[in-house]
Amino acid sequence: GWTNGVFSGTSGFIGPWSPETCGPHNRFGGVLVIEKEGFADLLIEIGLGRKYDLAIIGNEGQSVEAELALVDALRLPLFVLHDFDRTGLTIAENLRGGTWRHRYENSFPVVDVGLRLHQVDGLEDEPISPDNLRSVSDDRLQECGATEAEVDFLRRRRVELNALTTEALVNLVENALVE
């Protein structure tokens, strides 16, 4: 035990130990990627990253190759937060499985935080444009794991993360992290 700052009771030498803390390894327990840049700033500001040992990445639209390479190298649980629209589901799928630009070499759990149809009840939705309808086919939505009910909804409407209050957004993310 410790007595007056002197360690006793061992017969061998205990060498110096210094944890490796340079770089992203050994610093985070997970990564949260958010489709919208401003939301990352909000979650960082309220301390969500510190509270859950989480690296938070905000982007606009589809993930860049560097982002995919980073989550592949870290091999940490990946949480994905996106709009409930045709593009949002493809963003989540590309982060789950990689893209032609970057095929994952490692495996790691990927959690779709949302938004999905069961999470948008009561939220303000908006019509989609014909261009948006053509940009992602119904078949592609099904490849991304969309249910028939989700595909049907997304033929007409969409719900952006902006429809959530700050409190609802934080609760959505925290519930996924706790689960």
Backbone as a printed PyTorch tensor [residue, N CA C, xyz], in Angstrom:
tensor([[[  0.8180,  -1.1910,   0.0000],
         [  0.0000,   0.0000,   0.0000],
         [  0.8620,   1.2540,   0.0000]],

        [[  0.1940,   2.4040,   0.0020],
         [  0.8820,   3.6860,   0.0160],
         [  1.0270,   4.1700,   1.4560]],

        [[  2.2200,   4.5350,   1.8350],
         [  2.4710,   5.0830,   3.1650],
         [  3.4120,   6.2630,   3.0240]],

        [[  2.9650,   7.4190,   3.4320],
         [  3.7910,   8.6260,   3.3580],
         [  4.3980,   8.8310,   1.9670]],

        [[  3.6380,   8.5120,   0.9270],
         [  4.1130,   8.7270,  -0.4310],
         [  5.0900,   7.6850,  -0.9330]],

        [[  5.3310,   6.6260,  -0.1650],
         [  6.2590,   5.5750,  -0.5880],
         [  5.4600,   4.3140,  -0.8580]],

        [[  5.6720,   3.7280,  -2.0270],
         [  4.9800,   2.4980,  -2.3870],
         [  5.8070,   1.3230,  -1.8980]],

        [[  5.1830,   0.4420,  -1.1130],
         [  5.9090,  -0.7190,  -0.6060],
         [  5.0970,  -1.9740,  -0.8650]],

        [[  5.6790,  -3.0980,  -0.6390],
         [  4.9680,  -4.3490,  -0.7520],
         [  5.1190,  -5.0420,  -2.0800]],

        [[  6.0460,  -4.6110,  -2.9350],
         [  6.2860,  -5.3310,  -4.1860],
         [  7.7220,  -5.7970,  -4.2100]],

        [[  7.9030,  -6.8700,  -4.8900],
         [  9.2660,  -7.3800,  -4.9860],
         [  9.9020,  -7.0080,  -6.3220]],

        [[  9.0970,  -6.4860,  -7.2460],
         [  9.6410,  -6.1630,  -8.5650],
         [  9.5760,  -4.6880,  -8.8630]],

        [[ 10.1830,  -4.3210,  -9.9490],
         [ 10.2350,  -2.9450, -10.3910],
         [  8.9950,  -2.6270, -11.2340]],

        [[  8.3500,  -1.5050, -10.9460],
         [  7.2250,  -1.0440, -11.7540],
         [  7.7480,   0.0680, -12.6450]],

        [[  7.7770,  -0.1900, -13.9580],
         [  8.3200,   0.7740, -14.9080],
         [  7.3700,   1.9290, -15.1600]],

        [[  7.8790,   2.9750, -15.7600],
         [  7.0430,   4.1320, -16.0640],
         [  5.9760,   3.7690, -17.0940]],

        [[  4.8250,   4.4060, -16.9780],
         [  3.7300,   4.1540, -17.9100],
         [  3.1740,   5.4780, -18.3850]],

        [[  3.0240,   5.6010, -19.6790],
         [  2.4600,   6.8110, -20.2440],
         [  1.4280,   6.4050, -21.2890]],

        [[  0.1630,   6.7440, -21.0730],
         [ -0.8550,   6.3590, -22.0600],
         [ -0.6510,   7.1170, -23.3610]],

        [[ -0.9480,   6.4460, -24.4640],
         [ -0.8490,   7.0940, -25.7700],
         [ -2.0880,   7.9590, -25.9730]],

        [[ -1.9060,   9.2530, -26.0930],
         [ -3.0520,  10.1510, -26.2610],
         [ -2.9050,  11.0510, -27.4810]],

        [[ -1.8960,  10.8180, -28.2840],
         [ -1.7050,  11.6290, -29.4750],
         [ -2.5990,  11.0910, -30.5890]],

        [[ -3.3820,  11.9530, -31.2100],
         [ -4.2780,  11.5370, -32.2710],
         [ -5.6250,  11.1130, -31.7310]],

        [[ -6.5300,  10.7050, -32.6330],
         [ -7.9030,  10.4170, -32.2150],
         [ -8.0820,   9.0980, -31.4660]],

        [[ -7.1420,   8.1430, -31.6300],
         [ -7.2690,   6.8740, -30.9170],
         [ -7.1400,   7.1250, -29.4150]],

        [[ -7.8580,   6.3940, -28.6320],
         [ -7.8270,   6.4730, -27.1720],
         [ -8.3620,   7.8000, -26.6410]],

        [[ -9.0360,   8.5770, -27.4640],
         [ -9.6070,   9.8390, -26.9910],
         [-11.1150,   9.8190, -27.0010]],

        [[-11.7250,   9.0330, -27.8850],
         [-13.1720,   9.0560, -28.0560],
         [-13.7380,   7.6450, -27.9320]],

        [[-14.9950,   7.5810, -27.5010],
         [-15.6890,   6.3060, -27.4230],
         [-16.6300,   6.0900, -28.5870]],

        [[-16.8340,   7.1140, -29.4140],
         [-17.7180,   7.0110, -30.5600],
         [-17.6330,   8.2640, -31.4090]],

        [[-18.2830,   8.2070, -32.5690],
         [-18.3000,   9.3230, -33.5120],
         [-19.7490,   9.5880, -33.9060]],

        [[-20.1430,  10.8500, -33.8590],
         [-21.4700,  11.2610, -34.3240],
         [-21.2890,  12.1080, -35.5710]],

        [[-21.9030,  11.6780, -36.6710],
         [-21.8840,  12.4560, -37.9130],
         [-23.2790,  13.0170, -38.1220]],

        [[-23.3420,  14.3320, -38.3390],
         [-24.6100,  15.0320, -38.5240],
         [-24.6410,  15.6260, -39.9240]],

        [[-25.7370,  15.3950, -40.6160],
         [-25.8850,  15.8890, -41.9760],
         [-25.8260,  17.4130, -42.0620]],

        [[-26.1620,  18.0960, -41.0140],
         [-26.1970,  19.5540, -41.0340],
         [-25.0860,  20.1320, -40.1650]],

        [[-24.3230,  21.0450, -40.7270],
         [-23.1540,  21.6010, -40.0520],
         [-23.4850,  22.3570, -38.7670]],

        [[-24.4870,  23.1860, -38.7500],
         [-24.7970,  24.0060, -37.5820],
         [-25.1860,  23.1980, -36.3500]],

        [[-25.7590,  22.0210, -36.5490],
         [-26.1680,  21.1990, -35.4150],
         [-24.9670,  20.6390, -34.6680]],

        [[-23.8960,  20.3650, -35.3640],
         [-22.6790,  19.8840, -34.7000],
         [-22.1700,  20.9440, -33.7370]],

        [[-22.1480,  22.1870, -34.1770],
         [-21.7020,  23.2840, -33.3150],
         [-22.5540,  23.3740, -32.0520]],

        [[-23.8560,  23.2180, -32.2070],
         [-24.7680,  23.2710, -31.0570],
         [-24.4520,  22.1480, -30.0640]],

        [[-24.3090,  20.9130, -30.5560],
         [-24.0650,  19.7790, -29.6650],
         [-22.6910,  19.8600, -29.0010]],

        [[-21.7260,  20.4150, -29.7040],
         [-20.4040,  20.6270, -29.1080],
         [-20.5040,  21.6880, -28.0160]],

        [[-21.2250,  22.7650, -28.3060],
         [-21.3580,  23.8780, -27.3560],
         [-22.0090,  23.4440, -26.0500]],

        [[-22.9990,  22.5730, -26.1140],
         [-23.6760,  22.1500, -24.8850],
         [-22.9180,  21.0370, -24.1600]],

        [[-21.7820,  20.5920, -24.7310],
         [-20.9350,  19.6220, -24.0490],
         [-21.3130,  18.1690, -24.2610]],

        [[-22.0920,  17.8820, -25.2850],
         [-22.5020,  16.4970, -25.5320],
         [-21.3080,  15.5930, -25.8370]],

        [[-20.3310,  16.1290, -26.5470],
         [-19.1290,  15.3480, -26.8640],
         [-18.3670,  14.9520, -25.6160]],

        [[-18.1970,  15.8890, -24.6920],
         [-17.4980,  15.5860, -23.4370],
         [-18.2980,  14.6060, -22.5860]],

        [[-19.5950,  14.8320, -22.5210],
         [-20.4530,  13.9930, -21.6720],
         [-20.4450,  12.5360, -22.1120]],

        [[-20.4120,  12.2940, -23.4340],
         [-20.4940,  10.9290, -23.9550],
         [-19.2020,  10.4620, -24.6270]],

        [[-18.1040,  11.1930, -24.4270],
         [-16.8200,  10.7910, -25.0050],
         [-16.9510,  10.5950, -26.5190]],

        [[-17.4450,  11.6310, -27.1840],
         [-17.8840,  11.5370, -28.5580],
         [-17.2070,  12.5800, -29.4380]],

        [[-16.6910,  12.1520, -30.5620],
         [-16.2380,  13.0860, -31.5980],
         [-17.4640,  13.4600, -32.4220]],

        [[-17.6730,  14.7430, -32.6580],
         [-18.8550,  15.2070, -33.3810],
         [-18.4150,  15.8540, -34.6790]],

        [[-18.9670,  15.3620, -35.7820],
         [-18.6310,  15.8600, -37.1160],
         [-19.9000,  16.3850, -37.7650]],

        [[-19.8570,  17.6170, -38.2250],
         [-20.9690,  18.1880, -38.9730],
         [-20.5620,  18.3760, -40.4120]],

        [[-21.4390,  18.0360, -41.3170],
         [-21.1410,  18.2480, -42.7310],
         [-22.3940,  18.7140, -43.4500]],

        [[-22.2500,  19.0450, -44.6830],
         [-23.3810,  19.4090, -45.5260],
         [-23.4780,  18.3660, -46.6300]],

        [[-24.5160,  17.5630, -46.5760],
         [-24.7280,  16.5780, -47.6220],
         [-23.9040,  15.3140, -47.4160]],

        [[-23.5490,  14.7000, -48.5220],
         [-22.8530,  13.4140, -48.4930],
         [-21.4740,  13.5430, -47.8510]],

        [[-21.0350,  12.4650, -47.2320],
         [-19.7400,  12.4580, -46.5550],
         [-18.5960,  12.4840, -47.5510]],

        [[-17.5420,  13.1610, -47.1660],
         [-16.3500,  13.2030, -48.0030],
         [-15.4940,  11.9740, -47.7050]],

        [[-14.5870,  11.6620, -48.6160],
         [-13.7420,  10.4820, -48.4680],
         [-12.9340,  10.5090, -47.1700]],

        [[-12.4380,  11.6920, -46.7880],
         [-11.6400,  11.8020, -45.5610],
         [-12.4620,  11.4140, -44.3280]],

        [[-13.7360,  11.7750, -44.3220],
         [-14.6140,  11.4250, -43.1980],
         [-14.8000,   9.9040, -43.1190]],

        [[-15.0190,   9.2810, -44.2680],
         [-15.1730,   7.8250, -44.3040],
         [-13.8860,   7.1340, -43.8630]],

        [[-12.7540,   7.6440, -44.3080],
         [-11.4640,   7.0610, -43.9190],
         [-11.2250,   7.2130, -42.4200]],

        [[-11.6300,   8.3450, -41.8590],
         [-11.4550,   8.5680, -40.4220],
         [-12.2660,   7.5730, -39.6050]],

        [[-13.5590,   7.4290, -39.9000],
         [-14.3710,   6.5060, -39.1050],
         [-13.9130,   5.0680, -39.3080]],

        [[-13.3950,   4.7500, -40.4870],
         [-12.8500,   3.4200, -40.7500],
         [-11.6190,   3.1690, -39.8840]],

        [[-10.7350,   4.1510, -39.8090],
         [ -9.5030,   3.9940, -39.0260],
         [ -9.7820,   3.9330, -37.5290]],

        [[-10.7570,   4.6980, -37.0580],
         [-11.0480,   4.7350, -35.6230],
         [-11.7230,   3.4570, -35.1340]],

        [[-12.5290,   2.8430, -35.9900],
         [-13.2590,   1.6080, -35.6270],
         [-14.0830,   1.7770, -34.3550]],

        [[-14.6820,   2.9310, -34.1860],
         [-15.5230,   3.2300, -33.0290],
         [-16.9890,   3.1870, -33.4520]],

        [[-17.8980,   3.0270, -32.5080],
         [-19.3130,   3.1170, -32.8780],
         [-19.5940,   4.4360, -33.5940]],

        [[-20.3440,   4.3410, -34.6760],
         [-20.6680,   5.5100, -35.4990],
         [-22.1630,   5.7820, -35.3900]],

        [[-22.5090,   6.9940, -34.9970],
         [-23.8970,   7.4160, -34.8860],
         [-24.1650,   8.4130, -36.0080]],

        [[-25.2870,   8.2280, -36.7240],
         [-25.5950,   9.0600, -37.8860],
         [-26.9290,   9.7670, -37.6630]],

        [[-26.9100,  11.0960, -37.7780],
         [-28.1010,  11.9250, -37.6220],
         [-28.3490,  12.6420, -38.9370]],

        [[-29.5630,  12.4910, -39.4950],
         [-29.8460,  13.0190, -40.8370],
         [-31.2990,  13.4430, -40.9540]],

        [[-31.5800,  14.2230, -42.0010],
         [-32.9560,  14.5910, -42.3320],
         [-33.7220,  13.3310, -42.7190]],

        [[-35.0470,  13.3950, -42.5740],
         [-35.8810,  12.3210, -43.1100],
         [-36.3180,  12.7460, -44.4990]],

        [[-35.4250,  12.5000, -45.4340],
         [-35.7110,  12.7540, -46.8410],
         [-34.9160,  11.7500, -47.6630]],

        [[-35.1060,  11.8120, -48.9480],
         [-34.4980,  10.8240, -49.8350],
         [-32.9680,  10.8670, -49.7290]],

        [[-32.4020,  12.0660, -49.6870],
         [-30.9520,  12.2020, -49.5890],
         [-30.4450,  11.7850, -48.2140]],

        [[-31.1820,  12.1160, -47.1660],
         [-30.7750,  11.7590, -45.8090],
         [-30.6020,  10.2580, -45.6260]],

        [[-31.5010,   9.4770, -46.2180],
         [-31.3770,   8.0150, -46.1010],
         [-30.1600,   7.4950, -46.8650]],

        [[-29.8200,   8.1300, -47.9960],
         [-28.6200,   7.6910, -48.7130],
         [-27.3530,   8.0850, -47.9620]],

        [[-27.3900,   9.2270, -47.2760],
         [-26.2480,   9.6340, -46.4570],
         [-26.0040,   8.5960, -45.3700]],

        [[-27.0730,   8.1920, -44.6820],
         [-26.9430,   7.1800, -43.6250],
         [-26.4180,   5.8640, -44.1860]],

        [[-26.9180,   5.4610, -45.3320],
         [-26.4760,   4.1980, -45.9360],
         [-25.0150,   4.2650, -46.3670]],

        [[-24.5960,   5.3930, -46.9440],
         [-23.1990,   5.5300, -47.3560],
         [-22.2600,   5.5090, -46.1590]],

        [[-22.6870,   6.0740, -45.0350],
         [-21.8600,   6.0110, -43.8300],
         [-21.8500,   4.6010, -43.2370]],

        [[-22.9460,   3.8830, -43.4070],
         [-23.0130,   2.5090, -42.8860],
         [-22.1360,   1.5580, -43.7060]],

        [[-22.1700,   1.6950, -45.0210],
         [-21.4930,   0.7120, -45.8550],
         [-20.3050,   1.1970, -46.6500]],

        [[-20.0170,   2.4960, -46.6040],
         [-18.9510,   3.0470, -47.4290],
         [-19.4780,   3.3880, -48.8150]],

        [[-18.6140,   3.9400, -49.6310],
         [-18.9950,   4.3450, -50.9850],
         [-17.9420,   3.8350, -51.9620]],

        [[-18.1450,   4.1480, -53.2190],
         [-17.1480,   3.7700, -54.2200],
         [-15.8330,   4.4990, -53.9720]],

        [[-15.8950,   5.6650, -53.3010],
         [-14.6810,   6.4210, -52.9900],
         [-13.8880,   5.7790, -51.8600]],

        [[-14.6030,   5.1480, -50.9230],
         [-13.9110,   4.5120, -49.7970],
         [-14.7030,   3.2970, -49.3360]],

        [[-14.1180,   2.1330, -49.5170],
         [-14.6800,   0.8820, -48.9910],
         [-14.0400,   0.6240, -47.6460]],

        [[-14.8600,   0.3730, -46.6490],
         [-14.3440,   0.1410, -45.3050],
         [-13.4940,  -1.1200, -45.2400]],

        [[-12.3650,  -1.0130, -44.5400],
         [-11.5010,  -2.1570, -44.2910],
         [-11.7870,  -2.7760, -42.9300]],

        [[-12.4280,  -2.0180, -42.0390],
         [-12.7020,  -2.4630, -40.6790],
         [-14.2020,  -2.5050, -40.4480]],

        [[-14.5930,  -3.2340, -39.4170],
         [-16.0120,  -3.2420, -39.0630],
         [-16.1970,  -2.4930, -37.7500]],

        [[-17.3400,  -1.8640, -37.6220],
         [-17.6940,  -1.1040, -36.4320],
         [-19.2020,  -0.9390, -36.4540]],

        [[-19.8010,  -0.7980, -35.2730],
         [-21.2570,  -0.6290, -35.2450],
         [-21.6750,   0.7400, -35.7790]],

        [[-22.7610,   0.7600, -36.5300],
         [-23.3190,   1.9930, -37.0590],
         [-24.7600,   2.0990, -36.5740]],

        [[-25.0900,   3.2120, -35.9210],
         [-26.4230,   3.4340, -35.3680],
         [-27.0840,   4.5960, -36.1080]],

        [[-28.2300,   4.3280, -36.7170],
         [-29.0110,   5.3760, -37.3740],
         [-29.8300,   6.0660, -36.2940]],

        [[-29.3860,   7.2450, -35.8680],
         [-30.0680,   8.0020, -34.8180],
         [-31.4130,   8.5210, -35.3300]],

        [[-31.4950,   8.8370, -36.5880],
         [-32.7170,   9.3540, -37.1790],
         [-32.3910,  10.5190, -38.0800]],

        [[-33.3170,  10.9860, -38.6890],
         [-34.7430,  10.8560, -38.5080],
         [-35.2950,   9.7390, -39.3930]],

        [[-36.2730,   9.0330, -38.8510],
         [-37.0230,   8.0240, -39.5850],
         [-38.5090,   8.3070, -39.3650]],

        [[-39.3630,   7.6120, -40.1030],
         [-40.7950,   7.9010, -40.1020],
         [-41.3950,   7.8790, -38.6980]],

        [[-41.0110,   6.9050, -37.8730],
         [-41.5940,   6.8060, -36.5360],
         [-41.1800,   7.9600, -35.6180]],

        [[-40.2100,   8.7620, -36.0440],
         [-39.7200,   9.8720, -35.2330],
         [-40.2580,  11.2350, -35.6630]],

        [[-40.9900,  11.2960, -36.7750],
         [-41.3820,  12.5940, -37.3110],
         [-42.8490,  12.9410, -37.0820]],

        [[-43.5820,  12.0890, -36.3900],
         [-44.9830,  12.3680, -36.1190],
         [-45.1170,  13.6850, -35.3550]],

        [[-45.9280,  14.5810, -35.8780],
         [-46.1470,  15.8680, -35.2350],
         [-45.1580,  16.9430, -35.6300]],

        [[-44.1160,  16.5900, -36.3780],
         [-43.1390,  17.5890, -36.8220],
         [-43.5990,  18.2040, -38.1410]],

        [[-43.1800,  19.4340, -38.3690],
         [-43.5280,  20.1150, -39.6120],
         [-42.8090,  19.4380, -40.7730]],

        [[-43.5910,  19.0940, -41.7960],
         [-42.9900,  18.5170, -42.9970],
         [-43.1730,  19.4940, -44.1480]],

        [[-42.5490,  19.1760, -45.2520],
         [-42.6450,  20.0550, -46.4190],
         [-42.6980,  19.2080, -47.6680]],

        [[-43.2860,  19.7310, -48.7440],
         [-43.3460,  18.9610, -49.9860],
         [-41.9550,  18.8260, -50.6080]],

        [[-41.7880,  17.7840, -51.3920],
         [-40.5170,  17.6310, -52.1000],
         [-40.6830,  18.1320, -53.5270]],

        [[-39.5800,  18.5170, -54.1120],
         [-39.5900,  19.0080, -55.4880],
         [-39.4950,  17.8200, -56.4450]],

        [[-39.9360,  18.0140, -57.6770],
         [-39.7750,  16.9400, -58.6660],
         [-38.3110,  16.5260, -58.8430]],

        [[-37.3870,  17.4990, -58.7510],
         [-35.9650,  17.1730, -58.8650],
         [-35.5210,  16.2510, -57.7400]],

        [[-35.9990,  16.5230, -56.5190],
         [-35.6430,  15.6850, -55.3730],
         [-36.2030,  14.2850, -55.5540]],

        [[-37.4010,  14.1850, -56.0790],
         [-38.0220,  12.8870, -56.3090],
         [-37.2180,  12.0750, -57.3230]],

        [[-36.6840,  12.7440, -58.3280],
         [-35.8840,  12.0540, -59.3490],
         [-34.4670,  11.7470, -58.8790]],

        [[-33.9520,  12.4960, -57.9130],
         [-32.5420,  12.3440, -57.5190],
         [-32.2490,  11.0150, -56.8360]],

        [[-33.2100,  10.4690, -56.1230],
         [-33.0330,   9.1890, -55.4310],
         [-34.2700,   8.3470, -55.7130]],

        [[-34.0840,   7.2150, -56.3530],
         [-35.2190,   6.3740, -56.7290],
         [-35.8090,   5.6420, -55.5330]],

        [[-37.0380,   5.1660, -55.6930],
         [-37.6730,   4.3520, -54.6600],
         [-36.8650,   3.0790, -54.4050]],

        [[-36.3140,   2.5020, -55.4740],
         [-35.4840,   1.2940, -55.3120],
         [-34.2640,   1.5840, -54.4500]],

        [[-33.6410,   2.7460, -54.6700],
         [-32.4720,   3.1160, -53.8560],
         [-32.8720,   3.3080, -52.3950]],

        [[-34.0460,   3.9040, -52.1500],
         [-34.5210,   4.0580, -50.7780],
         [-34.6690,   2.6970, -50.1050]],

        [[-35.2050,   1.7220, -50.8200],
         [-35.3580,   0.3800, -50.2590],
         [-34.0010,  -0.2660, -50.0040]],

        [[-33.0230,  -0.0190, -50.8870],
         [-31.6530,  -0.5080, -50.6520],
         [-31.0770,   0.1050, -49.3800]],

        [[-31.5170,   1.3090, -49.0500],
         [-31.0470,   2.0120, -47.8580],
         [-31.8190,   1.5950, -46.6050]],

        [[-32.7330,   0.6490, -46.7400],
         [-33.4680,   0.1380, -45.5880],
         [-34.7980,   0.8110, -45.3220]],

        [[-35.2850,   1.6330, -46.2500],
         [-36.5720,   2.3010, -46.0550],
         [-37.7120,   1.2910, -46.1590]],

        [[-38.6930,   1.4430, -45.2780],
         [-39.8900,   0.6090, -45.3280],
         [-40.8140,   1.1240, -46.4260]],

        [[-41.8330,   0.3280, -46.7770],
         [-42.8100,   0.7790, -47.7730],
         [-43.5050,   2.0620, -47.3210]],

        [[-43.8210,   2.1410, -46.0280],
         [-44.4770,   3.3490, -45.5000],
         [-43.5530,   4.5560, -45.6240]],

        [[-42.2560,   4.3620, -45.3820],
         [-41.2990,   5.4680, -45.5160],
         [-41.1710,   5.8990, -46.9740]],

        [[-41.0830,   4.9360, -47.8790],
         [-40.9800,   5.2600, -49.3030],
         [-42.2200,   6.0310, -49.7450]],

        [[-43.3920,   5.5750, -49.3140],
         [-44.6370,   6.2560, -49.6770],
         [-44.6400,   7.6990, -49.1710]],

        [[-44.2500,   7.9110, -47.9060],
         [-44.1890,   9.2600, -47.3400],
         [-43.2110,  10.1240, -48.1370]],

        [[-42.0440,   9.5630, -48.4520],
         [-40.9790,  10.3330, -49.1120],
         [-41.2570,  10.5920, -50.5950]],

        [[-42.3020,   9.9980, -51.1410],
         [-42.7200,  10.3460, -52.5010],
         [-43.3590,  11.7330, -52.5320]],

        [[-43.8550,  12.1900, -51.3740],
         [-44.6000,  13.4390, -51.3170],
         [-43.9880,  14.4800, -50.3880]],

        [[-43.4200,  14.0330, -49.2510],
         [-43.0340,  14.9410, -48.1800],
         [-41.6380,  14.6300, -47.6740]],

        [[-41.1050,  15.5400, -46.8670],
         [-39.8230,  15.3650, -46.1990],
         [-39.8590,  16.1190, -44.8810]],

        [[-38.9870,  15.7200, -43.9400],
         [-38.8740,  16.4080, -42.6580],
         [-37.3920,  16.6600, -42.4000]],

        [[-37.0490,  17.9140, -42.1930],
         [-35.6580,  18.2580, -41.9150],
         [-35.3900,  18.2760, -40.4180]],

        [[-34.1360,  18.1210, -40.0490],
         [-33.7320,  18.2100, -38.6450],
         [-34.1600,  19.5480, -38.0450]],

        [[-34.2400,  20.5870, -38.8840],
         [-34.6390,  21.9150, -38.4290],
         [-36.0380,  21.9170, -37.8180]],

        [[-36.8560,  20.8890, -38.0970],
         [-38.2080,  20.8260, -37.5450],
         [-38.1940,  20.4870, -36.0500]],

        [[-37.0760,  19.9710, -35.5600],
         [-36.9460,  19.6310, -34.1440],
         [-36.5900,  20.8630, -33.3270]],

        [[-37.1200,  20.9370, -32.1210],
         [-36.6420,  21.9530, -31.1920],
         [-35.2560,  21.5300, -30.7150]],

        [[-34.5230,  22.4590, -30.1450],
         [-33.1950,  22.1240, -29.6140],
         [-33.3040,  21.0110, -28.5880]],

        [[-34.2750,  21.1100, -27.7020],
         [-34.4580,  20.0910, -26.6680],
         [-34.7700,  18.7290, -27.2800]],

        [[-35.6440,  18.7060, -28.2830],
         [-35.9930,  17.4400, -28.9360],
         [-34.7870,  16.8400, -29.6530]],

        [[-33.9840,  17.6820, -30.2930],
         [-32.7800,  17.2050, -30.9740],
         [-31.8080,  16.5780, -29.9830]],

        [[-31.5400,  17.2720, -28.8870],
         [-30.6110,  16.7630, -27.8810],
         [-31.1460,  15.4490, -27.2980]],

        [[-32.4450,  15.3950, -27.0000],
         [-33.0370,  14.1660, -26.4600],
         [-32.9250,  13.0120, -27.4380]],

        [[-33.1420,  13.2840, -28.7210],
         [-33.0310,  12.2480, -29.7430],
         [-31.6250,  11.6440, -29.7490]],

        [[-30.6260,  12.5120, -29.7520],
         [-29.2420,  12.0380, -29.7850],
         [-28.8790,  11.3300, -28.4810]],

        [[-29.2140,  11.9400, -27.3640],
         [-28.8600,  11.3320, -26.0700],
         [-29.5230,   9.9710, -25.8830]],

        [[-30.7800,   9.8360, -26.2940],
         [-31.4600,   8.5380, -26.1640],
         [-30.7430,   7.4630, -26.9810]],

        [[-30.2790,   7.8200, -28.1860],
         [-29.5480,   6.8550, -29.0100],
         [-28.2160,   6.4790, -28.3660]],

        [[-27.5370,   7.4530, -27.7780],
         [-26.2470,   7.1880, -27.1470],
         [-26.4140,   6.3150, -25.9030]],

        [[-27.4370,   6.5950, -25.1140],
         [-27.6790,   5.8060, -23.9160],
         [-28.0590,   4.3720, -24.2970]],

        [[-28.9190,   4.2520, -25.3130],
         [-29.3530,   2.9200, -25.7580],
         [-28.1860,   2.1260, -26.2880]]])
